[in-house]
Short mmCIF file of C-alpha atoms and ligand atoms in Angstrom, two decimals:
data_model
loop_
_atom_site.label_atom_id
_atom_site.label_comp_id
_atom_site.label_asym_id
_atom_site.label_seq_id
_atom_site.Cartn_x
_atom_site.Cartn_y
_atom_site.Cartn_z
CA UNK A 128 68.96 110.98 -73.75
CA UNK A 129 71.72 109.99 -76.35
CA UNK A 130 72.69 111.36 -79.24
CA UNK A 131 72.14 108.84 -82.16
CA UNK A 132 73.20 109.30 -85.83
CA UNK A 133 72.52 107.15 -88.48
CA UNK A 134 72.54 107.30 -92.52
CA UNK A 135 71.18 105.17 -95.67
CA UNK A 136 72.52 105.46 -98.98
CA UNK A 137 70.22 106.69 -101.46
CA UNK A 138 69.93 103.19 -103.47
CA UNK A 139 65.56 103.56 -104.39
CA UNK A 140 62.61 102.25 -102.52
CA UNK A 141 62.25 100.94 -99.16
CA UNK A 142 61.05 96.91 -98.89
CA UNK A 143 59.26 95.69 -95.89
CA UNK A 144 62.64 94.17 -94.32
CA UNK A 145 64.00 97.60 -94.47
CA UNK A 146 60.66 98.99 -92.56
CA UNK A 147 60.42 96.33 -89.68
CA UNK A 148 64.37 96.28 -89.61
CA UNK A 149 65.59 99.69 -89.46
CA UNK A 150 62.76 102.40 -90.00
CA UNK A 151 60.57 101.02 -86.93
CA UNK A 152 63.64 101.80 -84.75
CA UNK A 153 63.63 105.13 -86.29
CA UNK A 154 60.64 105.78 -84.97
CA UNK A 155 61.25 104.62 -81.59
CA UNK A 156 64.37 105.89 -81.26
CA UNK A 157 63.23 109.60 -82.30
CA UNK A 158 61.12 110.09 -78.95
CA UNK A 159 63.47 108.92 -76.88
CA UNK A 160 66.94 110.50 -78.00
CA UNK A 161 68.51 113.22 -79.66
CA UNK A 162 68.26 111.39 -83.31
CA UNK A 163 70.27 112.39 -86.64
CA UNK A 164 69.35 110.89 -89.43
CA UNK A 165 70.54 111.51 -92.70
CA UNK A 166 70.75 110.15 -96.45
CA UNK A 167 74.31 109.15 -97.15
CA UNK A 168 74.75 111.22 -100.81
CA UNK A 169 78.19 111.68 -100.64
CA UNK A 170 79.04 107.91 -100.02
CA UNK A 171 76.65 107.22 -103.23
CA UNK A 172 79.18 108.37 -105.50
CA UNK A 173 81.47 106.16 -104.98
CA UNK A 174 79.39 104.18 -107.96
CA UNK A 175 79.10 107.62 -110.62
CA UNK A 176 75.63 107.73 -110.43
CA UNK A 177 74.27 109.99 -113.04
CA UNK A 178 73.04 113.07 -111.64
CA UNK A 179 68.85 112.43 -112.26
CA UNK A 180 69.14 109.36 -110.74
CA UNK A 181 71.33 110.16 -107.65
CA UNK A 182 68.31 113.28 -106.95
CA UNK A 183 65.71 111.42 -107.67
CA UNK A 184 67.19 108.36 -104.77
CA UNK A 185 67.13 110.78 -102.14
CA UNK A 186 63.84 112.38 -102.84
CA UNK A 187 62.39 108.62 -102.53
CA UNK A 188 64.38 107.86 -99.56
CA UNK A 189 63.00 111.40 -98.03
CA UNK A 190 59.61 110.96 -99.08
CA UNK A 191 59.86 107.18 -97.86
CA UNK A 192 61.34 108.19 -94.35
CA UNK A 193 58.64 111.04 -93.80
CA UNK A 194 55.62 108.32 -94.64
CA UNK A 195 56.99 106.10 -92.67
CA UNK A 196 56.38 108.74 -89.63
CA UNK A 197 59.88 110.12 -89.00
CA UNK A 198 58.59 113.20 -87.30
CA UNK A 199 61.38 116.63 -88.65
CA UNK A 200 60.28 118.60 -85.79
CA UNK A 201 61.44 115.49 -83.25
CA UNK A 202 64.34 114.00 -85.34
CA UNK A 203 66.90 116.12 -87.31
CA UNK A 204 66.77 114.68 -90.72
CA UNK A 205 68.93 115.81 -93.38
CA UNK A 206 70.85 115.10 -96.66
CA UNK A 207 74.70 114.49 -95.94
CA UNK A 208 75.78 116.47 -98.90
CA UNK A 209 73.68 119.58 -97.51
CA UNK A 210 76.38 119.67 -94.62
CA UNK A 211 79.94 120.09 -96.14
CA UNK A 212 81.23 120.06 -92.66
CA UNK A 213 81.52 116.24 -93.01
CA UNK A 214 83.71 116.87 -95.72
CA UNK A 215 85.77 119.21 -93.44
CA UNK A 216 85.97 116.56 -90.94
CA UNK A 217 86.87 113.75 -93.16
CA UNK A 218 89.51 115.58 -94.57
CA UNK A 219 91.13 116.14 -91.16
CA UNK A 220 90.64 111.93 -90.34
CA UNK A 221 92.17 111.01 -93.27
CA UNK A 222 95.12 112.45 -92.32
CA UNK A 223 95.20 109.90 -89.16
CA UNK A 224 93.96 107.08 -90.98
CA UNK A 225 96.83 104.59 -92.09
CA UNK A 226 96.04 103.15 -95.68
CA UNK A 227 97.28 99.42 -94.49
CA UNK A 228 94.01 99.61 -91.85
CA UNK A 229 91.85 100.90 -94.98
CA UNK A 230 92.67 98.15 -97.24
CA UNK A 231 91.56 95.39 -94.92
CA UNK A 232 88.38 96.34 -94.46
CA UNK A 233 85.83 94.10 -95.58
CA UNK A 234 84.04 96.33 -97.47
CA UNK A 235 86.83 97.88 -99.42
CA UNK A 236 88.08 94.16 -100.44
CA UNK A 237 84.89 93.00 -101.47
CA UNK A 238 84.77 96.11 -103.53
CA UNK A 239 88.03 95.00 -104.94
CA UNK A 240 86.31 91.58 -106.20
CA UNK A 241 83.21 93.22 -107.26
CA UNK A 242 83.72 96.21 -109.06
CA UNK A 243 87.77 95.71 -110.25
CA UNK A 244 86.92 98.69 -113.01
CA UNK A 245 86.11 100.92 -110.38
CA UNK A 246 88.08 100.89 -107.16
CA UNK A 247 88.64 104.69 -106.37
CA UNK A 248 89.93 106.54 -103.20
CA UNK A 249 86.38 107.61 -101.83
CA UNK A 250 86.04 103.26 -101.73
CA UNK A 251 89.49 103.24 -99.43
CA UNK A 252 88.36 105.84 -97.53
CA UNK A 253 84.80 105.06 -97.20
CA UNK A 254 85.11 104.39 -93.23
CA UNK A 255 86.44 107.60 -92.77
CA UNK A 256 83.23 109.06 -94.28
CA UNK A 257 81.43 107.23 -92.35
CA UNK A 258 83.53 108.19 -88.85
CA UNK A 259 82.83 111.77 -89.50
CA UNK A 260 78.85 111.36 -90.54
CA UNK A 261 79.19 110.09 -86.89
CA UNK A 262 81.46 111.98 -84.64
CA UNK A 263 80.72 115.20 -86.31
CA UNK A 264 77.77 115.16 -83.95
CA UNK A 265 79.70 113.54 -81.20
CA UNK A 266 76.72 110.77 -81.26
CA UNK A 267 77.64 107.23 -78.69
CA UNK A 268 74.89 105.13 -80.80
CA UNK A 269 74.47 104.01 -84.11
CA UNK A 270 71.63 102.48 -85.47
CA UNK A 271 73.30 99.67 -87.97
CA UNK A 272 72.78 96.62 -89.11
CA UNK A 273 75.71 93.73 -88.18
CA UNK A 274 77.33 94.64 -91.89
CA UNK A 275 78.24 97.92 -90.44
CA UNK A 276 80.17 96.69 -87.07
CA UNK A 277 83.63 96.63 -88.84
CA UNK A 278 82.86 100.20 -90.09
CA UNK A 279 81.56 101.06 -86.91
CA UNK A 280 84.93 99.66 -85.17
CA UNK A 281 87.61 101.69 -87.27
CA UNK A 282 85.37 105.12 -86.34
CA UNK A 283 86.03 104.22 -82.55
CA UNK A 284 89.77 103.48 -83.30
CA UNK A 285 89.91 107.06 -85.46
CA UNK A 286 87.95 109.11 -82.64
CA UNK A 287 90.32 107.71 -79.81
CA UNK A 288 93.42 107.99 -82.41
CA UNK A 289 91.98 111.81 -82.43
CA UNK A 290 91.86 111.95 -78.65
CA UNK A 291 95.19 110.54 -78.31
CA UNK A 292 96.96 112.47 -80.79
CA UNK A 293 96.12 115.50 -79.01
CA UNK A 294 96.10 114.60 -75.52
CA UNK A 295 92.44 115.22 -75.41
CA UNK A 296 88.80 113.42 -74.44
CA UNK A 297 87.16 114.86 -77.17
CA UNK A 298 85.36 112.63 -79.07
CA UNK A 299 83.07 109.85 -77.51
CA UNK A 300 83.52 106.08 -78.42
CA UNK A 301 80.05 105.29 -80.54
CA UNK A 302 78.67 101.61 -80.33
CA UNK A 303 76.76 100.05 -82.87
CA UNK A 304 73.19 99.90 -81.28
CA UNK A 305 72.36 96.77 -83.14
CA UNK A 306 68.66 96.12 -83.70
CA UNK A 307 70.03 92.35 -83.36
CA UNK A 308 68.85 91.18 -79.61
CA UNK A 309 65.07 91.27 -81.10
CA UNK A 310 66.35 91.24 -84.36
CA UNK A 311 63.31 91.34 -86.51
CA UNK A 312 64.05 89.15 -90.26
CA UNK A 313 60.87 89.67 -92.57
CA UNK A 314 61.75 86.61 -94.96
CA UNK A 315 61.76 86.97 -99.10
CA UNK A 316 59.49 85.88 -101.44
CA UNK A 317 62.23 83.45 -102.91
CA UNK A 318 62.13 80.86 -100.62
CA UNK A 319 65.33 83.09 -98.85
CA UNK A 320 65.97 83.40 -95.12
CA UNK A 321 65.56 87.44 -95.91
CA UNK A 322 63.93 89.95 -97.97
CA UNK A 323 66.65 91.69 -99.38
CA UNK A 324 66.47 93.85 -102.68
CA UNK A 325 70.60 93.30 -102.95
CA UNK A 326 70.63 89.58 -103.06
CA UNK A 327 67.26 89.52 -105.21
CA UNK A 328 65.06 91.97 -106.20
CA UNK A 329 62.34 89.40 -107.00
CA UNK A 330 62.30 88.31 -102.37
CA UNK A 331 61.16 92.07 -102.00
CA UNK A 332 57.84 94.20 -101.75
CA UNK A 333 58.14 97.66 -101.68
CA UNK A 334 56.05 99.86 -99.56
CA UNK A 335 55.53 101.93 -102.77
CA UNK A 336 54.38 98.56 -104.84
CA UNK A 337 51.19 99.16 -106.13
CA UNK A 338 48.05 96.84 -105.05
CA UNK A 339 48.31 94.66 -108.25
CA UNK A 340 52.24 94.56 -108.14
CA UNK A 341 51.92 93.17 -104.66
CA UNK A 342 49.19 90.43 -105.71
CA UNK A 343 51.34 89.24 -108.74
CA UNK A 344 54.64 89.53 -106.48
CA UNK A 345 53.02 87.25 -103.39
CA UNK A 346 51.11 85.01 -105.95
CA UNK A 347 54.51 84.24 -107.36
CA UNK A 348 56.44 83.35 -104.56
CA UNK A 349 57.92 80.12 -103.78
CA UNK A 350 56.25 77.44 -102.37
CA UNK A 351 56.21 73.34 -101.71
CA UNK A 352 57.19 71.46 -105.23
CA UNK A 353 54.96 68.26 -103.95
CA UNK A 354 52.25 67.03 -101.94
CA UNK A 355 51.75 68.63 -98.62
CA UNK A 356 52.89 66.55 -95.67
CA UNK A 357 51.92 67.81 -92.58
CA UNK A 358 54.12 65.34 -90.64
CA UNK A 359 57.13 67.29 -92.57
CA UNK A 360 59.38 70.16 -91.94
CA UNK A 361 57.88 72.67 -93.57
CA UNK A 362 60.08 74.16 -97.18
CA UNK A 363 61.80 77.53 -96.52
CA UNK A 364 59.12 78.78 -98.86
CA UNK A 365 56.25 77.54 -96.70
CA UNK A 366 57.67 78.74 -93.86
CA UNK A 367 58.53 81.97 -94.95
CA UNK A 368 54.69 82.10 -96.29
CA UNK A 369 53.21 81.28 -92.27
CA UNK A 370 55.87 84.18 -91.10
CA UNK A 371 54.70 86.81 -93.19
CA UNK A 372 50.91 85.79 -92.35
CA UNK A 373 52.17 86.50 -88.61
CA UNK A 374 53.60 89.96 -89.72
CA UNK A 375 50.79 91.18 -92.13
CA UNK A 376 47.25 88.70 -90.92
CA UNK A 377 45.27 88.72 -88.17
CA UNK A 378 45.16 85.67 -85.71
CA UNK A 379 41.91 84.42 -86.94
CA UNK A 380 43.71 84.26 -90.30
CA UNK A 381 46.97 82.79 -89.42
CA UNK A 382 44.75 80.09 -87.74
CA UNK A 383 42.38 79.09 -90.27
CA UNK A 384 45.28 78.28 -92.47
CA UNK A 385 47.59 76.29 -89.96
CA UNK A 386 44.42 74.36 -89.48
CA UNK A 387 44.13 73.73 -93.27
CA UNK A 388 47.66 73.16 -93.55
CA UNK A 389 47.81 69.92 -90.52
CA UNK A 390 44.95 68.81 -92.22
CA UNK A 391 46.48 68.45 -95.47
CA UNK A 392 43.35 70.31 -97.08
CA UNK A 393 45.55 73.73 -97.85
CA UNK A 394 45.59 75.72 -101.12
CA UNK A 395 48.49 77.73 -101.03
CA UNK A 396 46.66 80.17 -103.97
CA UNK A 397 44.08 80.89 -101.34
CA UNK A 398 46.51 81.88 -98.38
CA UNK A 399 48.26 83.65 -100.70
CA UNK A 400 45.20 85.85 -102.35
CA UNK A 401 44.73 86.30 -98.40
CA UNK A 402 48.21 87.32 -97.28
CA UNK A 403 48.52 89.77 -101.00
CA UNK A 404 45.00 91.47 -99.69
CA UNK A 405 46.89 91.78 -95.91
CA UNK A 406 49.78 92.97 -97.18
CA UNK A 407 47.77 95.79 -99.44
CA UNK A 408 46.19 96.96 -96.10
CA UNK A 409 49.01 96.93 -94.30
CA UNK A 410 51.09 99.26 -97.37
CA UNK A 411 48.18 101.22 -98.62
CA UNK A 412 48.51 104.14 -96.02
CA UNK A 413 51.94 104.57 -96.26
CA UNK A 414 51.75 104.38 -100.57
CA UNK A 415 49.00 107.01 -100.07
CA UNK A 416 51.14 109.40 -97.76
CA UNK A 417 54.08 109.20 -100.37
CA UNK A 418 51.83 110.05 -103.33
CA UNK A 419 51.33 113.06 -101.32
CA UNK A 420 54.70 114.03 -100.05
CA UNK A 421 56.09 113.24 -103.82
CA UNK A 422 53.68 116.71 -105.25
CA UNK A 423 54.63 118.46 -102.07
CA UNK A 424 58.33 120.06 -103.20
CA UNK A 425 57.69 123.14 -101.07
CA UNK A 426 57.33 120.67 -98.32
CA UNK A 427 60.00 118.74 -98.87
CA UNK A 428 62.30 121.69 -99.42
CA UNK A 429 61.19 122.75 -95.91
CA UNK A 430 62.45 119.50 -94.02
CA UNK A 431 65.47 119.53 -95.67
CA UNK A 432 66.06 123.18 -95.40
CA UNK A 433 65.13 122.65 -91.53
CA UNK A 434 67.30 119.09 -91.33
CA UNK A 435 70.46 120.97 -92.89
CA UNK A 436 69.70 124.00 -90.39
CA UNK A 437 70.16 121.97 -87.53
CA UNK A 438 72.59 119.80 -88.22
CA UNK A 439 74.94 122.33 -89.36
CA UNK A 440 74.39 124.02 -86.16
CA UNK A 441 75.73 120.48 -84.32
CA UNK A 442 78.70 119.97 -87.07
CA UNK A 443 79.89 123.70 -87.10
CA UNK A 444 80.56 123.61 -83.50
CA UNK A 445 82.40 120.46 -83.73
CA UNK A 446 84.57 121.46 -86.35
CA UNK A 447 85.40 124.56 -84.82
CA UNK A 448 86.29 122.91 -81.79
CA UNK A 449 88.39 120.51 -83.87
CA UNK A 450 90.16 123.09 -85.77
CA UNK A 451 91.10 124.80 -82.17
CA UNK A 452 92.49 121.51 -81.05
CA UNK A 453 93.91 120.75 -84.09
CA UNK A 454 96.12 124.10 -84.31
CA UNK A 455 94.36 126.08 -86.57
CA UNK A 456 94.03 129.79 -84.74
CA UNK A 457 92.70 132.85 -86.01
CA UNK A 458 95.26 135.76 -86.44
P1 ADP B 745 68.98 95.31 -98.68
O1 ADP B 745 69.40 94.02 -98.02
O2 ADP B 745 67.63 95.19 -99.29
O3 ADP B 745 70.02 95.88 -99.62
P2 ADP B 745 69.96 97.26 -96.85
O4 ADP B 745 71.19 96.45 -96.65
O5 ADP B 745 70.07 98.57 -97.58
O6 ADP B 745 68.82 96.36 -97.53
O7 ADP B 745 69.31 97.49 -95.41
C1 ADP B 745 68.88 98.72 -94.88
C2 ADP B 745 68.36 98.45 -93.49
O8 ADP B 745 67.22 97.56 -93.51
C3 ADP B 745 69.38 97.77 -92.56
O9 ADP B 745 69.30 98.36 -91.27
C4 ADP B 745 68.94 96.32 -92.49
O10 ADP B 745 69.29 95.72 -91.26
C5 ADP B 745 67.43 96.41 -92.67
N1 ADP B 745 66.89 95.21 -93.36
C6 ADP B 745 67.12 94.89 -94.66
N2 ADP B 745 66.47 93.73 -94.98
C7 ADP B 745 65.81 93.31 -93.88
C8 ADP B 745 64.92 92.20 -93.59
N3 ADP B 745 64.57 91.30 -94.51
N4 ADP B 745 64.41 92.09 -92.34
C9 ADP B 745 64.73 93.01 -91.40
N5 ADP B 745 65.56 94.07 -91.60
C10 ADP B 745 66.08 94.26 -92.83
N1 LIG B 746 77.59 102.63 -94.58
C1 LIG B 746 76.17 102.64 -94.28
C2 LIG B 746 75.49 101.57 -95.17
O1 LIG B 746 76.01 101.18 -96.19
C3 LIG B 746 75.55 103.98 -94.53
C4 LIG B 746 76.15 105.04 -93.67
C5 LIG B 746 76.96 106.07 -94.09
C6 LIG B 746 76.01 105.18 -92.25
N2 LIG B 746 77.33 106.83 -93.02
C7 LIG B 746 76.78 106.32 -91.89
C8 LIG B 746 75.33 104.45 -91.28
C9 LIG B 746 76.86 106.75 -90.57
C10 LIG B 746 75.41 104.89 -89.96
C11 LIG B 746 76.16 106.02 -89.60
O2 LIG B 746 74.39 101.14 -94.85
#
């Protein structure tokens, strides 16, 4: 049994990539370790979002985790900004965290290119968020995609900084337990190698998409320009349309239209009324259990009442023990 932490930022509705990449191993990982999970509020402000939008992001993402079958009795799930520990704790790191280390990150520098108007402290100091979202718990894995290694890297170097400083084996190193071995890539609509609502928002289905939004998303997705050619490589488009038919279709399905396709006699309208009408059975659950957690707010308060009560419990001790180590004594 380890403890795992992990966080999303509040950014809107979950795609299918996002489901198959990360929430599956949620799901997993909550009956087989001590899981926190939490929705990364604090490290949303870093763009000033205004305040409706910023509650109404983690209300989807908490709606969208719970549908998805993250369990609040088994998991403790909770929103970072209910838990001003972690902003105890990230005070106390920043003090040990050198700004020449900060400014290379990746993230920061891209920052720097992207958003010139904007390029604030909580930006530089965005890994040391993150190290205390993690160590606060004292968790060894991390649940991240391969964009998060670097980040994942400077909170090992600031927990054994920590350690060192003070002569003390406090904090354990974390790894990045990287869904990347299996990695799982649902593919876009846009002919892209990945659904991603960052890169386009047009490559992504939503598990909230409605029935008809799905049909008029996978009827417009990109396909072969010219004649099929069976003795070809296949377009990324084509491709990507086969892989989804092995995510969403049965065999049967998937069959019929590889047949049709190395005949030469496919319609890609047909396999993709099919694969829409897949897709809808596949979402349809999971739309109908967020339609019901969105009227529940007495529910919702609950979990996140229950999420904040136990992770402060975790964080509280940590930060006392911290404090001790640290210096600070009670008269
Ligand atoms: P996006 O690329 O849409 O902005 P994020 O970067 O917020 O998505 O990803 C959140 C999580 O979902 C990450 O753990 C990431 O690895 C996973 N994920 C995102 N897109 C895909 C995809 N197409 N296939 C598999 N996993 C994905
Ligand atoms: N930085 C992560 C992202 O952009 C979100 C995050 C914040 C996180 N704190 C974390 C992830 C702690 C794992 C652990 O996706």
């Amino acid at each position: 049994m380890d403890i795992v932490v992990s966080g999303v930022r509040p950014t809107g509705n979950l795609h299918l990539g996002n489901y198959f990449g990360a929430l599956k191993s949620f799901i997993k990982m909550q009956e087989e370790h001590h899981c926190y999970f939490f929705i990364a509020d604090y490290h949303s402000l870093t763009t000033h979002p205004n305040p409706a939008d910023l509650h109404g992001n983690v209300k989807t993402v908490l709606v969208e985790f719970l549908a998805c079958g993250l369990d609040p009795e088994k998991v403790t799930l909770y929103v970072q900004s209910d838990l001003p520990e972690t902003a105890e704790l990230y005070l106390l790191l920043n003090m040990n965290a050198y700004v020449g280390e900060l400014e290379r990150c990746t993230s920061f520098k891209e920052k720097i290119r992207s958003q010139p108007q904007n390029v604030n402290a909580g930006l530089l100091t965005y890994p040391t968020l993150m190290a205390a979202d993690i160590i606060i718990h004292r968790a060894r894995m991390v649940p991240v995609g391969k964009d998060q290694e670097q980040h994942l890297e400077m909170t090992r170097t600031f927990a054994n900084r920590f350690n060192r400083l003070y002569n003390v084996d406090y904090f354990p190193e974390p790894v990045a337990f990287n869904f990347g071995e299996n990695l799982i890539k649902i593919p876009g609509l846009d002919g892209g190698l990945k659904m991603s609502k960052s890169d386009n928002e047009n490559s992504s289905i939503f598990l909230a998409d409605s029935p008809e939004m799905i049909r008029k998303k996978v009827m417009k997705a990109v396909t072969d320009t010219g004649a099929v050619d069976p003795a070809q490589p296949r377009s990324q488009g084509v491709k990507n349309l086969f892989d989804l038919m092995g995510y969403f279709s049965n065999a049967d399905t998937l069959e019929h239209f590889e047949n049709s396709y190395r005949s030469g006699s496919i319609r890609y309208g047909d396999m993709k009324k099919q694969l829409a009408e897949d897709i809808i059975l596949f979402t349809t659950p999971f739309r109908e259990k967020m339609e019901a957690l969105y009227a529940d707010e007495p529910y919702l308060r609950k979990v996140a009442a229950m999420g904040a009560e136990k992770a402060r419990a975790s964080a509280s001790k940590t930060v006392r023990e911290v404090r001790e180590i640290i210096g600070f004594k009670p008269f």
